[in-house]
Amino acid sequence: MKTFNVPVIYRSPLISAIKNQRKQQDRMKKDFTPTALDFGPLKILLARHFGFCYGVENAIEIAFKTVDENPDKRIFLLSEMIHNPHVNNDLLDRGVQFIMDTAGHQLVPWETLHHDDIVIIPAFGTTLETENKLASLGIEPLKYNTTCPFVERVWNKAEQIGKKNYTVIVHGKPKHEETRATFSHSQASTPTVVVKDIREAALLADFITGKKKGDEFYTLFQGQYSPGFNVATDLQRVGVVNQTTMLATETQAIADYIRQVMIDTYDLSETTTGERFADTRDTLCYATNDNQTAVTGMLLEPADLAIVVGGYNSSNTSHLVELCEEKLPTYFISSAEHMVSANAINHWDFHHKTELQSDSFLPKKEQVTILLTSGASCPDALVEGVIRRLLSFYQLEHKADELIIIEE
Ligand code: SF4
């Protein structure tokens, strides 16, 4: 895979060494067991895959290069480039301004932009409406485009099935930048509706089967369907695509469920299912799949707790947390500083969007085993920081540089 020029402050020699060693041992990426770092009283099981993905590195490279090459220009990002506060703050420090917040609220009025300003499109992509807005201001919308190719692949898939007269069901968070962009691109070719989870998929199924009718749809799915959506006719042929960072198992469950609803409603056979349900497998991106599978592999190991590092508004990171917390106490932190001491950790509860403080998060026992991973927008340097801070609680800081990697 292509390598990118990412600022060295985001890299970690320690993590790079571990990742390179694992890559050499497992070129086909078939081994999802974690890397065991045994420090005696502390054992860290590091997920097989974590950290910056292709799309994030691509976006960071383009954004920093643009800043370096255009010292005399005003540079804007449509919104947060990726969901990591450290990277976004570094760009703000270098004079970049965000036009919108992550919910789409305007921070910089459009009318203050000039045709010679630079506007960078973030890794999530953007809506066609925003592209048109930029063009109307004389700004070439796709000149500084960091949209991830794996997001564009979803748009292409939606367009393909849309052209075959399937309605697109997007599994995603309705307010997330990527889902808004996918919704916009999809609705340009076909009726489109967003479902955020299996519960909303079941609600939608009631309109497919006729159990629920008419106006209720427009209330239940307010803000989640394309203009002119006709609930009576637009749910007769459907396909499911998703926000690339959703929980893989949930997207699969939704696609399987809607497929079965179509089979039952229209009395379809294996050979006729395609008439009503478009096969859209594989719209999750490779990084989401790898990182979630690596967490599943990590969770097979006995451990006392899990630490997940990433931005608190990062969708892919929250799903890693979701997987871990099903099995053991899990702490979602954005950097090592949140581990205040061996007794206190400030961590994010993404369900209730609030910070919690927990005491005695490190159990008192002969050897504490911690599962450790991070989201696709989290610099490896932050994960190294977490390892070093954990080691400091055991007066073992020096061990970070002489890591013992136990091969499985
Ligand atoms: S998580 Fe996947 S889709 Fe999102 S930027 Fe990374 S590679 Fe691209």
XYZ file of N, CA, C and O and ligand atoms in Angstrom, residues 53-56 123 148-151 178 244-245 285-288 316 376, ligand 1:
80
model
N -5.127 5.079 9.174
C -5.466 4.286 7.990
C -5.017 5.036 6.733
O -4.546 6.177 6.808
N -5.226 4.419 5.600
C -4.850 4.999 4.300
C -5.467 6.389 4.127
O -4.786 7.360 3.780
N -6.775 6.481 4.369
C -7.490 7.741 4.104
C -7.024 8.867 5.005
O -6.929 10.028 4.571
N -6.714 8.545 6.252
C -6.263 9.566 7.198
C -4.865 10.044 6.822
O -4.588 11.246 6.788
N -11.359 14.093 4.814
C -11.344 12.676 4.431
C -12.752 12.088 4.294
O -12.964 11.149 3.531
N -11.473 10.230 1.141
C -10.865 8.895 1.101
C -11.437 8.086 -0.060
O -12.654 8.068 -0.271
N -10.584 7.396 -0.808
C -11.100 6.581 -1.924
C -12.088 5.506 -1.472
O -12.949 5.092 -2.246
N -11.972 5.095 -0.199
C -12.912 4.065 0.282
C -14.300 4.661 0.541
O -15.295 3.952 0.527
N -14.359 5.965 0.788
C -15.660 6.642 0.895
C -16.242 6.803 -0.514
O -17.425 6.532 -0.750
N -19.539 12.055 6.962
C -19.448 11.081 5.873
C -20.835 10.635 5.426
O -21.105 10.505 4.228
N -18.488 4.094 6.249
C -17.406 3.094 6.223
C -16.913 2.669 7.599
O -16.187 1.685 7.715
N -17.285 3.430 8.635
C -16.722 3.143 9.957
C -17.737 2.545 10.923
O -17.521 2.561 12.126
N -14.804 -0.148 4.989
C -13.442 -0.019 4.466
C -12.527 -1.049 5.129
O -12.845 -1.598 6.185
N -11.372 -1.270 4.503
C -10.435 -2.285 4.999
C -10.000 -1.976 6.438
O -9.830 -2.871 7.265
N -9.817 -0.672 6.761
C -9.289 -0.312 8.085
C -10.314 -0.645 9.173
O -9.960 -1.149 10.244
N -11.575 -0.351 8.898
C -12.630 -0.681 9.861
C -12.658 -2.182 10.090
O -12.721 -2.666 11.217
N -15.309 5.432 14.250
C -14.653 4.114 14.224
C -14.081 3.761 15.594
O -14.106 2.609 16.005
N -8.727 4.783 13.848
C -8.038 4.984 12.567
C -7.555 6.415 12.379
O -6.848 6.713 11.417
S -11.541 4.753 8.126
Fe -11.608 3.823 6.083
S -12.961 5.141 4.870
Fe -12.368 6.298 6.714
S -10.585 7.462 6.071
Fe -9.810 5.531 6.926
S -9.588 4.122 5.157
Fe -10.868 5.854 4.543
